[in-house]
């Protein structure tokens, strides 16, 4: 009574036999829960107490224990900026205008032979070097074999030469210098960029990725065979001027729904469904972009079956189709796969199988990555598996995945590294090159959330619909689930709506 809790007769036994009654009541008080105590509520709080106890007993360094109520997501772009009066019509009165510019489905032609791998890398080398040359380099680039042949005349501090190549084995030395091998189609050379306290080179701080294409300017010094790098050159990245739609229309972004997992947040999905049917802002949303991992899949990691509520992937997709069906009929989905989906893991990944597609209405199925236009606005959507490789860079972490997206734009490539965490399909053309800077660039995969501007492009890390998994808890990673990112394609105003 002191805690303003009312215990009815049907929970009397449960309370009298409860091993931690005082703790249970203080927990309810701390959560400001008052009124009638139901059996469900008691068992929910008891489970929470037990799981906390379990974690403490394991005695490991543990992530912050997941709070029962997920605190509302921060709103970097509050709704006050999202002026509903700018929309002349509701989304249900506007026809679809989706124009897919690139996705791989039906066009994967590699046989995975050595020649395919060669032409894949040659294509990358040619296209990114052409972008780098566009901006004008300090001197005309020469081939690495010519540099080596003319090594004597290209030595000394007063000479400088520029070469373009692909990076191999980039690393920082113990003394803080940066070394790598640069290779073009004819030869290779060791390179070093010395640490300079007064004039630090930004590349020394950020490093490079294996298989990046860059140009460097420098010379041979001290009679060594290592090329001393003074300057790095990348494709130009000027301020981008976004295109806008003629009409006021919104697009929403989500990713990593992970239907089928025990940690899929169904109650929060229902909250969003209700919002979609009632909120004036929702009536402006014509499209929902789903950037991969829409189901949890089966056999994706060891012992996954213990974490699955639905153990058959067909049923996982059917369930997701039912959940999408609850959204208003005017919302058109654009769905691409991720590493949990049932398609080949090698990127670019094709769209989901037609048999799976048949479960869905109002959905456009595309591959990963996919570039497309919505009412004239360029969008690049990529699931983001390569962020697992980009986190090796000092500035990038799972907590700041948007830094990985900036790195992708800087090198004009979504997944440069071959043979590490991101499987790549060696197509004769490297389809993971970012040929054109998009107006909106969206990823998922890391279960974080961000919406920010980078040199005129809107970067979106789509939020997940999966709660913290036991693996993430062990790693100390707190996801940011259930945040719908919404963009007005006419004004590019954004809103982040939390449903947790
Ligand atoms: Fe995911
Ligand atoms: Fe993923």
Tab-separated table of C-alpha atoms and ligand atoms in Angstrom:
chain	number	residue	atom	x	y	z
A	1	UNK	CA	0.000	0.000	0.000
A	2	UNK	CA	2.876	2.316	0.814
A	3	UNK	CA	4.118	1.849	-2.735
A	4	UNK	CA	0.612	2.515	-4.097
A	5	UNK	CA	0.419	-1.053	-5.422
A	6	UNK	CA	-2.701	-3.097	-5.294
A	7	UNK	CA	-2.290	-6.866	-4.976
A	8	UNK	CA	-5.394	-8.829	-5.907
A	9	UNK	CA	-6.145	-12.298	-4.561
A	10	UNK	CA	-4.813	-14.101	-7.670
A	11	UNK	CA	-1.268	-12.883	-7.093
A	12	UNK	CA	-1.225	-13.409	-3.317
A	13	UNK	CA	0.556	-16.790	-3.484
A	14	UNK	CA	3.055	-15.464	-5.995
A	15	UNK	CA	3.973	-12.539	-3.770
A	16	UNK	CA	4.178	-14.529	-0.534
A	17	UNK	CA	6.537	-17.041	-2.114
A	18	UNK	CA	8.608	-14.431	-3.946
A	19	UNK	CA	12.323	-14.759	-3.100
A	20	UNK	CA	12.997	-11.030	-3.482
A	21	UNK	CA	9.810	-9.276	-2.484
A	22	UNK	CA	11.483	-6.104	-1.230
A	23	UNK	CA	13.584	-5.823	-4.341
A	24	UNK	CA	10.500	-6.395	-6.485
A	25	UNK	CA	8.628	-3.560	-4.759
A	26	UNK	CA	11.562	-1.171	-4.888
A	27	UNK	CA	12.007	-1.947	-8.602
A	28	UNK	CA	8.345	-1.152	-9.248
A	29	UNK	CA	8.699	2.055	-7.236
A	30	UNK	CA	11.802	3.103	-9.134
A	31	UNK	CA	9.920	2.592	-12.383
A	32	UNK	CA	7.025	4.626	-11.003
A	33	UNK	CA	4.638	1.728	-11.641
A	34	UNK	CA	1.512	2.041	-9.510
A	35	UNK	CA	-1.915	0.412	-9.352
A	36	UNK	CA	-2.964	-3.184	-9.864
A	37	UNK	CA	-0.200	-5.817	-9.795
A	38	UNK	CA	-0.804	-8.414	-12.468
A	39	UNK	CA	0.853	-11.820	-12.703
A	40	UNK	CA	2.504	-10.735	-15.954
A	41	UNK	CA	3.983	-7.635	-14.397
A	42	UNK	CA	5.380	-9.594	-11.451
A	43	UNK	CA	6.997	-12.180	-13.691
A	44	UNK	CA	8.394	-9.510	-16.006
A	45	UNK	CA	10.099	-7.658	-13.151
A	46	UNK	CA	11.230	-10.947	-11.588
A	47	UNK	CA	12.868	-11.978	-14.846
A	48	UNK	CA	14.614	-8.665	-14.969
A	49	UNK	CA	15.918	-9.076	-11.392
A	50	UNK	CA	17.106	-12.603	-12.232
A	51	UNK	CA	18.881	-11.577	-15.403
A	52	UNK	CA	20.638	-8.763	-13.565
A	53	UNK	CA	21.680	-11.214	-10.857
A	54	UNK	CA	22.916	-13.661	-13.467
A	55	UNK	CA	25.060	-11.017	-15.103
A	56	UNK	CA	26.559	-9.933	-11.786
A	57	UNK	CA	27.236	-13.559	-10.844
A	58	UNK	CA	29.092	-14.290	-14.085
A	59	UNK	CA	31.592	-11.723	-12.853
A	60	UNK	CA	32.697	-10.563	-16.309
A	61	UNK	CA	33.017	-6.985	-17.401
A	62	UNK	CA	29.540	-6.423	-18.662
A	63	UNK	CA	27.747	-3.881	-20.712
A	64	UNK	CA	25.356	-1.556	-18.937
A	65	UNK	CA	22.345	-3.669	-18.065
A	66	UNK	CA	19.534	-2.977	-20.484
A	67	UNK	CA	16.988	-0.713	-18.874
A	68	UNK	CA	13.414	-2.026	-19.031
A	69	UNK	CA	12.151	1.207	-20.559
A	70	UNK	CA	14.372	2.204	-23.461
A	71	UNK	CA	14.859	5.905	-23.091
A	72	UNK	CA	13.490	8.024	-25.934
A	73	UNK	CA	15.979	8.483	-28.719
A	74	UNK	CA	17.678	11.847	-28.988
A	75	UNK	CA	16.130	13.986	-31.693
A	76	UNK	CA	18.973	15.637	-33.548
A	77	UNK	CA	16.418	17.187	-35.863
A	78	UNK	CA	13.319	17.993	-33.858
A	79	UNK	CA	9.885	17.961	-35.361
A	80	UNK	CA	9.707	21.736	-35.168
A	81	UNK	CA	11.813	21.774	-38.348
A	82	UNK	CA	9.423	19.429	-40.075
A	83	UNK	CA	6.722	21.822	-41.153
A	84	UNK	CA	3.649	19.764	-42.071
A	85	UNK	CA	2.041	22.777	-43.749
A	86	UNK	CA	4.643	22.518	-46.553
A	87	UNK	CA	2.908	19.393	-47.857
A	88	UNK	CA	0.114	20.330	-50.258
A	89	UNK	CA	-1.230	16.805	-50.629
A	90	UNK	CA	-1.162	13.555	-48.714
A	91	UNK	CA	1.036	10.704	-49.880
A	92	UNK	CA	-1.980	8.593	-50.880
A	93	UNK	CA	-2.783	11.085	-53.660
A	94	UNK	CA	0.673	10.915	-55.231
A	95	UNK	CA	1.807	8.324	-57.786
A	96	UNK	CA	4.982	6.295	-57.233
A	97	UNK	CA	8.082	7.727	-58.851
A	98	UNK	CA	10.830	5.172	-58.244
A	99	UNK	CA	13.592	4.945	-60.813
A	100	UNK	CA	16.184	2.255	-60.077
A	101	UNK	CA	19.582	3.349	-61.426
A	102	UNK	CA	21.716	0.413	-60.349
A	103	UNK	CA	21.285	-2.917	-58.633
A	104	UNK	CA	22.829	-6.256	-59.608
A	105	UNK	CA	19.808	-8.609	-59.785
A	106	UNK	CA	20.020	-10.730	-62.942
A	107	UNK	CA	23.248	-9.063	-64.058
A	108	UNK	CA	25.904	-10.864	-62.047
A	109	UNK	CA	28.204	-12.348	-64.680
A	110	UNK	CA	31.337	-13.323	-62.803
A	111	UNK	CA	32.524	-16.911	-62.756
A	112	UNK	CA	34.940	-16.114	-59.958
A	113	UNK	CA	37.990	-16.924	-62.134
A	114	UNK	CA	41.372	-15.255	-61.786
A	115	UNK	CA	40.645	-13.169	-64.918
A	116	UNK	CA	37.403	-11.935	-63.348
A	117	UNK	CA	39.277	-10.846	-60.220
A	118	UNK	CA	41.887	-9.069	-62.388
A	119	UNK	CA	39.309	-7.215	-64.402
A	120	UNK	CA	37.407	-6.304	-61.202
A	121	UNK	CA	40.504	-4.639	-59.737
A	122	UNK	CA	41.579	-3.124	-63.071
A	123	UNK	CA	38.163	-1.570	-63.465
A	124	UNK	CA	38.402	-0.081	-59.965
A	125	UNK	CA	41.915	1.183	-60.654
A	126	UNK	CA	40.926	2.821	-63.958
A	127	UNK	CA	37.737	4.450	-62.729
A	128	UNK	CA	39.004	5.795	-59.404
A	129	UNK	CA	42.285	7.005	-60.982
A	130	UNK	CA	40.219	8.890	-63.581
A	131	UNK	CA	38.323	10.602	-60.735
A	132	UNK	CA	41.592	11.478	-58.964
A	133	UNK	CA	43.135	12.933	-62.176
A	134	UNK	CA	40.063	15.148	-62.677
A	135	UNK	CA	41.057	17.517	-59.888
A	136	UNK	CA	44.537	18.288	-61.298
A	137	UNK	CA	47.639	16.819	-59.657
A	138	UNK	CA	50.945	18.598	-58.818
A	139	UNK	CA	52.618	16.799	-61.732
A	140	UNK	CA	51.582	14.424	-64.456
A	141	UNK	CA	51.283	10.936	-62.931
A	142	UNK	CA	53.762	8.349	-64.149
A	143	UNK	CA	53.634	4.565	-63.896
A	144	UNK	CA	55.388	2.907	-60.972
A	145	UNK	CA	57.730	1.007	-63.317
A	146	UNK	CA	58.830	4.338	-64.864
A	147	UNK	CA	59.356	5.765	-61.367
A	148	UNK	CA	61.601	2.822	-60.496
A	149	UNK	CA	63.502	3.047	-63.803
A	150	UNK	CA	64.148	6.748	-63.279
A	151	UNK	CA	64.795	6.333	-59.587
A	152	UNK	CA	68.090	8.286	-59.669
A	153	UNK	CA	66.736	11.344	-61.398
A	154	UNK	CA	63.647	11.278	-59.191
A	155	UNK	CA	65.618	11.331	-55.915
A	156	UNK	CA	66.224	14.217	-53.553
A	157	UNK	CA	64.099	16.765	-51.775
A	158	UNK	CA	63.861	19.084	-54.762
A	159	UNK	CA	62.182	16.636	-57.111
A	160	UNK	CA	58.680	15.362	-56.926
A	161	UNK	CA	56.809	12.643	-58.795
A	162	UNK	CA	53.212	11.501	-58.667
A	163	UNK	CA	52.094	7.889	-58.969
A	164	UNK	CA	48.684	6.269	-58.734
A	165	UNK	CA	48.109	2.795	-57.378
A	166	UNK	CA	46.307	0.377	-55.142
A	167	UNK	CA	47.225	0.180	-51.470
A	168	UNK	CA	48.581	-2.992	-49.960
A	169	UNK	CA	49.492	-3.685	-46.327
A	170	UNK	CA	48.868	-0.205	-44.853
A	171	UNK	CA	50.148	0.159	-41.278
A	172	UNK	CA	51.496	2.578	-38.703
A	173	UNK	CA	55.036	1.990	-37.475
A	174	UNK	CA	56.032	2.051	-33.821
A	175	UNK	CA	57.341	5.582	-34.328
A	176	UNK	CA	54.022	6.816	-35.679
A	177	UNK	CA	55.013	6.911	-39.362
A	178	UNK	CA	52.701	5.379	-41.961
A	179	UNK	CA	53.862	2.740	-44.450
A	180	UNK	CA	52.222	0.839	-47.295
A	181	UNK	CA	52.955	-0.715	-50.675
A	182	UNK	CA	51.530	0.998	-53.748
A	183	UNK	CA	50.889	-1.155	-56.803
A	184	UNK	CA	49.718	-0.379	-60.335
A	185	UNK	CA	49.243	-2.741	-63.286
A	186	UNK	CA	53.006	-2.973	-63.908
A	187	UNK	CA	54.982	-2.663	-60.679
A	188	UNK	CA	54.924	-1.802	-57.000
A	189	UNK	CA	56.901	0.317	-54.560
A	190	UNK	CA	57.210	0.633	-50.784
A	191	UNK	CA	55.982	3.985	-49.523
A	192	UNK	CA	56.394	5.861	-46.272
A	193	UNK	CA	54.759	8.999	-44.954
A	194	UNK	CA	56.745	10.415	-42.063
A	195	UNK	CA	55.058	11.799	-39.010
A	196	UNK	CA	55.372	15.577	-38.953
A	197	UNK	CA	54.341	17.211	-35.697
A	198	UNK	CA	54.132	20.714	-37.141
A	199	UNK	CA	52.253	19.815	-40.270
A	200	UNK	CA	50.511	16.502	-39.633
A	201	UNK	CA	49.173	14.728	-42.690
A	202	UNK	CA	45.513	13.816	-42.127
A	203	UNK	CA	46.078	10.408	-43.750
A	204	UNK	CA	48.519	9.535	-40.951
A	205	UNK	CA	45.644	9.992	-38.513
A	206	UNK	CA	42.945	8.202	-40.485
A	207	UNK	CA	45.099	5.648	-42.286
A	208	UNK	CA	44.127	3.907	-45.517
A	209	UNK	CA	42.226	0.733	-46.281
A	210	UNK	CA	43.691	-2.305	-47.976
A	211	UNK	CA	42.945	-2.061	-51.760
A	212	UNK	CA	42.212	1.685	-51.734
A	213	UNK	CA	43.154	3.499	-54.942
A	214	UNK	CA	45.106	6.698	-54.269
A	215	UNK	CA	47.672	8.977	-55.843
A	216	UNK	CA	50.765	10.100	-53.951
A	217	UNK	CA	53.357	12.772	-54.603
A	218	UNK	CA	56.879	12.491	-53.208
A	219	UNK	CA	60.423	11.396	-54.018
A	220	UNK	CA	63.126	8.904	-53.157
A	221	UNK	CA	65.439	10.211	-50.437
A	222	UNK	CA	68.372	8.968	-48.364
A	223	UNK	CA	69.375	6.377	-50.987
A	224	UNK	CA	66.549	4.161	-49.872
A	225	UNK	CA	64.209	2.197	-52.088
A	226	UNK	CA	61.202	3.512	-50.232
A	227	UNK	CA	59.222	6.305	-51.871
A	228	UNK	CA	58.763	9.189	-49.441
A	229	UNK	CA	55.202	10.477	-49.632
A	230	UNK	CA	54.561	14.183	-49.086
A	231	UNK	CA	51.004	14.426	-50.385
A	232	UNK	CA	48.027	12.110	-50.860
A	233	UNK	CA	45.356	12.683	-53.524
A	234	UNK	CA	41.883	11.266	-53.599
A	235	UNK	CA	38.857	11.811	-55.806
A	236	UNK	CA	37.586	15.361	-55.327
A	237	UNK	CA	34.850	15.776	-52.741
A	238	UNK	CA	33.334	19.182	-53.220
A	239	UNK	CA	30.221	20.466	-51.508
A	240	UNK	CA	27.290	18.618	-53.034
A	241	UNK	CA	24.149	20.448	-54.123
A	242	UNK	CA	21.169	18.257	-53.449
A	243	UNK	CA	18.292	17.898	-55.856
A	244	UNK	CA	14.765	18.341	-54.526
A	245	UNK	CA	11.396	16.916	-55.468
A	246	UNK	CA	8.824	19.284	-56.921
A	247	UNK	CA	6.150	18.178	-54.512
A	248	UNK	CA	6.308	17.864	-50.735
A	249	UNK	CA	6.673	14.147	-50.065
A	250	UNK	CA	8.452	12.172	-47.359
A	251	UNK	CA	10.557	9.037	-47.343
A	252	UNK	CA	11.191	6.993	-44.191
A	253	UNK	CA	14.186	4.774	-43.442
A	254	UNK	CA	14.580	1.630	-41.350
A	255	UNK	CA	16.902	-1.350	-41.438
A	256	UNK	CA	17.740	-4.525	-39.526
A	257	UNK	CA	14.225	-5.489	-38.485
A	258	UNK	CA	15.462	-9.034	-37.654
A	259	UNK	CA	12.018	-10.622	-37.637
A	260	UNK	CA	12.256	-14.165	-36.294
A	261	UNK	CA	14.682	-13.229	-33.530
A	262	UNK	CA	13.463	-13.400	-29.934
A	263	UNK	CA	14.706	-9.847	-29.556
A	264	UNK	CA	12.559	-8.426	-32.387
A	265	UNK	CA	10.520	-5.611	-30.787
A	266	UNK	CA	6.986	-6.439	-31.884
A	267	UNK	CA	5.145	-4.204	-29.372
A	268	UNK	CA	7.138	-1.188	-30.582
A	269	UNK	CA	6.299	-2.137	-34.202
A	270	UNK	CA	2.602	-2.003	-33.293
A	271	UNK	CA	3.168	1.416	-31.737
A	272	UNK	CA	4.665	2.567	-35.040
A	273	UNK	CA	1.757	1.063	-37.018
A	274	UNK	CA	-0.666	3.065	-34.886
A	275	UNK	CA	1.402	6.195	-35.423
A	276	UNK	CA	1.422	5.605	-39.188
A	277	UNK	CA	-2.364	5.555	-39.228
A	278	UNK	CA	-2.864	8.615	-37.023
A	279	UNK	CA	-0.019	11.113	-37.166
A	280	UNK	CA	-0.238	13.970	-39.706
A	281	UNK	CA	3.474	13.540	-40.491
A	282	UNK	CA	2.903	9.864	-41.372
A	283	UNK	CA	0.396	10.919	-44.019
A	284	UNK	CA	3.271	12.565	-45.917
A	285	UNK	CA	5.333	9.327	-46.028
A	286	UNK	CA	5.097	7.731	-49.456
A	287	UNK	CA	8.129	5.417	-49.243
A	288	UNK	CA	9.800	3.226	-46.653
A	289	UNK	CA	13.380	2.200	-47.465
A	290	UNK	CA	14.434	-1.031	-45.709
A	291	UNK	CA	18.210	-1.393	-45.919
A	292	UNK	CA	18.670	-5.101	-45.262
A	293	UNK	CA	18.526	-7.739	-42.506
A	294	UNK	CA	14.727	-7.616	-42.519
A	295	UNK	CA	14.726	-11.106	-40.970
A	296	UNK	CA	17.197	-12.733	-38.586
A	297	UNK	CA	17.776	-15.634	-40.974
A	298	UNK	CA	18.861	-19.146	-40.019
A	299	UNK	CA	22.395	-20.447	-39.458
A	300	UNK	CA	23.984	-17.000	-39.773
A	301	UNK	CA	26.153	-17.415	-36.632
A	302	UNK	CA	26.872	-20.350	-34.261
A	303	UNK	CA	24.002	-21.334	-31.945
A	304	UNK	CA	21.662	-18.826	-33.567
A	305	UNK	CA	18.713	-21.227	-33.170
A	306	UNK	CA	18.692	-20.553	-29.401
A	307	UNK	CA	17.926	-16.899	-30.130
A	308	UNK	CA	15.228	-17.566	-32.711
A	309	UNK	CA	11.499	-17.317	-32.083
A	310	UNK	CA	10.814	-18.445	-35.697
A	311	UNK	CA	13.213	-21.106	-36.898
A	312	UNK	CA	12.184	-21.276	-40.570
A	313	UNK	CA	13.318	-18.450	-42.799
A	314	UNK	CA	10.259	-18.683	-45.098
A	315	UNK	CA	8.075	-18.170	-42.021
A	316	UNK	CA	10.272	-15.258	-40.911
A	317	UNK	CA	9.640	-13.521	-44.252
A	318	UNK	CA	5.899	-14.314	-44.127
A	319	UNK	CA	5.712	-12.798	-40.666
A	320	UNK	CA	7.543	-9.697	-41.875
A	321	UNK	CA	5.174	-9.432	-44.844
A	322	UNK	CA	2.253	-9.496	-42.379
A	323	UNK	CA	3.871	-6.769	-40.288
A	324	UNK	CA	4.379	-4.560	-43.348
A	325	UNK	CA	0.791	-5.164	-44.386
A	326	UNK	CA	-0.301	-3.340	-41.223
A	327	UNK	CA	1.159	-0.067	-42.531
A	328	UNK	CA	-1.183	2.250	-44.498
A	329	UNK	CA	-1.705	1.102	-48.080
A	330	UNK	CA	-0.155	4.263	-49.534
A	331	UNK	CA	3.312	3.351	-48.194
A	332	UNK	CA	5.515	1.739	-50.875
A	333	UNK	CA	8.517	-0.226	-49.539
A	334	UNK	CA	11.892	-0.498	-51.184
A	335	UNK	CA	13.602	-3.559	-49.744
A	336	UNK	CA	17.203	-4.628	-50.149
A	337	UNK	CA	18.974	-7.583	-48.526
A	338	UNK	CA	21.692	-7.653	-45.872
A	339	UNK	CA	24.017	-10.300	-44.508
A	340	UNK	CA	21.185	-12.003	-42.552
A	341	UNK	CA	18.966	-12.371	-45.624
A	342	UNK	CA	18.642	-15.471	-47.769
A	343	UNK	CA	20.710	-14.374	-50.770
A	344	UNK	CA	24.384	-14.892	-51.619
A	345	UNK	CA	26.573	-13.058	-49.094
A	346	UNK	CA	28.981	-11.710	-51.743
A	347	UNK	CA	28.341	-8.061	-52.619
A	348	UNK	CA	26.686	-6.773	-54.716
A	349	UNK	CA	23.864	-9.000	-53.478
A	350	UNK	CA	20.820	-9.683	-55.652
A	351	UNK	CA	17.223	-9.073	-54.544
A	352	UNK	CA	15.316	-11.664	-52.503
A	353	UNK	CA	14.065	-14.778	-54.258
A	354	UNK	CA	10.783	-14.391	-56.251
A	355	UNK	CA	9.211	-17.091	-54.066
A	356	UNK	CA	9.806	-14.927	-50.993
A	357	UNK	CA	8.722	-11.787	-52.860
A	358	UNK	CA	5.318	-13.335	-53.555
A	359	UNK	CA	4.375	-12.898	-49.871
A	360	UNK	CA	4.632	-9.120	-50.114
A	361	UNK	CA	2.399	-6.362	-51.475
A	362	UNK	CA	3.491	-2.798	-52.369
A	363	UNK	CA	7.179	-3.653	-52.205
A	364	UNK	CA	9.940	-3.031	-54.731
A	365	UNK	CA	12.697	-5.626	-54.296
A	366	UNK	CA	16.210	-4.518	-55.177
A	367	UNK	CA	19.751	-5.748	-54.604
A	368	UNK	CA	22.375	-4.467	-52.170
A	369	UNK	CA	23.687	-1.849	-52.818
A	370	UNK	CA	21.072	-0.006	-54.806
A	371	UNK	CA	21.048	3.488	-56.205
A	372	UNK	CA	17.675	4.881	-57.145
A	373	UNK	CA	15.787	8.100	-57.621
A	374	UNK	CA	12.641	9.063	-55.743
A	375	UNK	CA	10.914	12.031	-57.383
A	376	UNK	CA	14.274	13.103	-58.839
A	377	UNK	CA	16.278	12.795	-55.587
A	378	UNK	CA	19.330	10.463	-55.762
A	379	UNK	CA	19.482	7.876	-52.995
A	380	UNK	CA	22.224	5.331	-52.410
A	381	UNK	CA	21.269	2.534	-50.046
A	382	UNK	CA	23.857	0.018	-48.853
A	383	UNK	CA	23.365	-2.459	-46.026
A	384	UNK	CA	26.767	-1.570	-44.538
A	385	UNK	CA	28.545	-4.897	-43.955
A	386	UNK	CA	31.873	-3.271	-44.854
A	387	UNK	CA	31.620	-1.111	-41.725
A	388	UNK	CA	33.019	-4.263	-40.052
A	389	UNK	CA	36.207	-3.597	-42.073
A	390	UNK	CA	36.153	0.202	-41.726
A	391	UNK	CA	36.165	-0.042	-37.897
A	392	UNK	CA	39.859	-0.931	-38.147
A	393	UNK	CA	40.464	2.753	-38.942
A	394	UNK	CA	41.272	4.852	-35.865
A	395	UNK	CA	38.416	7.344	-36.362
A	396	UNK	CA	35.710	4.751	-37.051
A	397	UNK	CA	33.905	2.707	-34.418
A	398	UNK	CA	30.585	0.901	-34.063
A	399	UNK	CA	29.464	3.812	-31.902
A	400	UNK	CA	30.230	6.241	-34.772
A	401	UNK	CA	29.366	4.329	-37.959
A	402	UNK	CA	28.649	7.581	-39.776
A	403	UNK	CA	32.445	8.111	-39.839
A	404	UNK	CA	32.682	4.930	-41.953
A	405	UNK	CA	30.119	6.390	-44.366
A	406	UNK	CA	32.231	9.551	-44.701
A	407	UNK	CA	35.256	7.358	-45.423
A	408	UNK	CA	33.264	5.557	-48.148
A	409	UNK	CA	32.433	8.881	-49.817
A	410	UNK	CA	36.031	10.129	-49.514
A	411	UNK	CA	37.403	7.102	-51.394
A	412	UNK	CA	34.252	6.752	-53.564
A	413	UNK	CA	33.942	3.104	-52.610
A	414	UNK	CA	31.507	1.167	-50.420
A	415	UNK	CA	33.731	-1.811	-49.603
A	416	UNK	CA	37.321	-1.550	-50.866
A	417	UNK	CA	38.934	-4.425	-48.974
A	418	UNK	CA	39.088	-7.867	-50.556
A	419	UNK	CA	39.385	-10.951	-48.372
A	420	UNK	CA	38.501	-9.636	-44.941
A	421	UNK	CA	35.045	-9.348	-43.374
A	422	UNK	CA	33.053	-8.315	-46.449
A	423	UNK	CA	32.728	-10.962	-49.159
A	424	UNK	CA	32.926	-9.343	-52.608
A	425	UNK	CA	31.817	-10.734	-55.938
A	426	UNK	CA	34.503	-10.070	-58.588
A	427	UNK	CA	32.239	-8.684	-61.319
A	428	UNK	CA	34.104	-7.403	-64.415
A	429	UNK	CA	32.967	-3.944	-63.380
A	430	UNK	CA	33.434	-2.939	-59.754
A	431	UNK	CA	29.843	-2.137	-58.820
A	432	UNK	CA	30.739	-0.930	-55.336
A	433	UNK	CA	32.336	2.254	-56.645
A	434	UNK	CA	30.320	5.357	-55.758
A	435	UNK	CA	30.207	6.818	-59.263
A	436	UNK	CA	28.084	9.803	-58.375
A	437	UNK	CA	27.741	11.504	-55.002
A	438	UNK	CA	24.154	10.830	-53.852
A	439	UNK	CA	21.741	13.328	-52.304
A	440	UNK	CA	20.935	10.826	-49.547
A	441	UNK	CA	23.267	8.007	-48.511
A	442	UNK	CA	21.820	5.378	-46.198
A	443	UNK	CA	23.241	2.309	-44.446
A	444	UNK	CA	22.196	-0.013	-41.609
A	445	UNK	CA	23.881	-3.156	-40.245
A	446	UNK	CA	25.382	-1.674	-37.072
A	447	UNK	CA	22.058	-1.127	-35.277
A	448	UNK	CA	22.898	2.465	-34.366
A	449	UNK	CA	21.150	5.607	-35.513
A	450	UNK	CA	22.309	8.829	-37.073
A	451	UNK	CA	21.062	11.438	-39.488
A	452	UNK	CA	23.497	14.189	-40.371
A	453	UNK	CA	24.902	16.265	-43.199
A	454	UNK	CA	28.302	15.640	-44.776
A	455	UNK	CA	29.373	18.102	-47.448
A	456	UNK	CA	25.806	18.475	-48.666
A	457	UNK	CA	24.857	14.781	-48.640
A	458	UNK	CA	22.410	13.554	-46.001
A	459	UNK	CA	23.910	10.538	-44.229
A	460	UNK	CA	21.491	8.160	-42.536
A	461	UNK	CA	22.357	5.221	-40.318
A	462	UNK	CA	18.994	3.517	-40.245
A	463	UNK	CA	17.810	2.297	-36.892
A	464	UNK	CA	17.059	-1.335	-36.127
A	465	UNK	CA	13.949	-3.035	-34.727
A	466	UNK	CA	15.937	-5.518	-32.658
A	467	UNK	CA	16.682	-5.126	-28.981
A	468	UNK	CA	20.148	-5.716	-27.545
A	469	UNK	CA	21.212	-9.305	-28.244
A	470	UNK	CA	23.215	-11.360	-25.753
A	471	UNK	CA	26.231	-11.087	-28.067
A	472	UNK	CA	25.961	-7.294	-28.143
A	473	UNK	CA	25.564	-7.263	-24.354
A	474	UNK	CA	28.765	-9.260	-24.007
A	475	UNK	CA	30.562	-6.754	-26.243
A	476	UNK	CA	29.156	-3.797	-24.329
A	477	UNK	CA	27.277	-2.534	-27.375
A	478	UNK	CA	24.003	-0.684	-26.820
A	479	UNK	CA	21.896	-0.511	-30.001
A	480	UNK	CA	19.545	2.370	-30.757
A	481	UNK	CA	16.380	0.579	-31.841
A	482	UNK	CA	12.988	1.755	-33.088
A	483	UNK	CA	13.822	5.186	-34.494
A	484	UNK	CA	12.154	6.039	-37.782
A	485	UNK	CA	14.134	8.533	-39.846
A	486	UNK	CA	11.937	10.653	-42.105
A	487	UNK	CA	13.109	13.064	-44.829
A	488	UNK	CA	11.033	15.596	-46.762
A	489	UNK	CA	12.303	15.227	-50.341
A	490	UNK	CA	11.339	18.785	-51.218
A	491	UNK	CA	13.079	20.622	-48.359
A	492	UNK	CA	15.390	17.824	-47.096
A	493	UNK	CA	14.205	18.553	-43.550
A	494	UNK	CA	14.535	15.463	-41.380
A	495	UNK	CA	12.780	14.015	-38.363
A	496	UNK	CA	13.769	11.099	-36.143
A	497	UNK	CA	10.751	9.556	-34.465
A	498	UNK	CA	11.421	7.215	-31.518
A	499	UNK	CA	9.055	4.322	-30.786
A	500	UNK	CA	11.002	2.587	-28.018
B	1	LIG	FE1	21.540	-6.447	-38.589
B	2	LIG	FE1	23.761	-6.754	-41.056
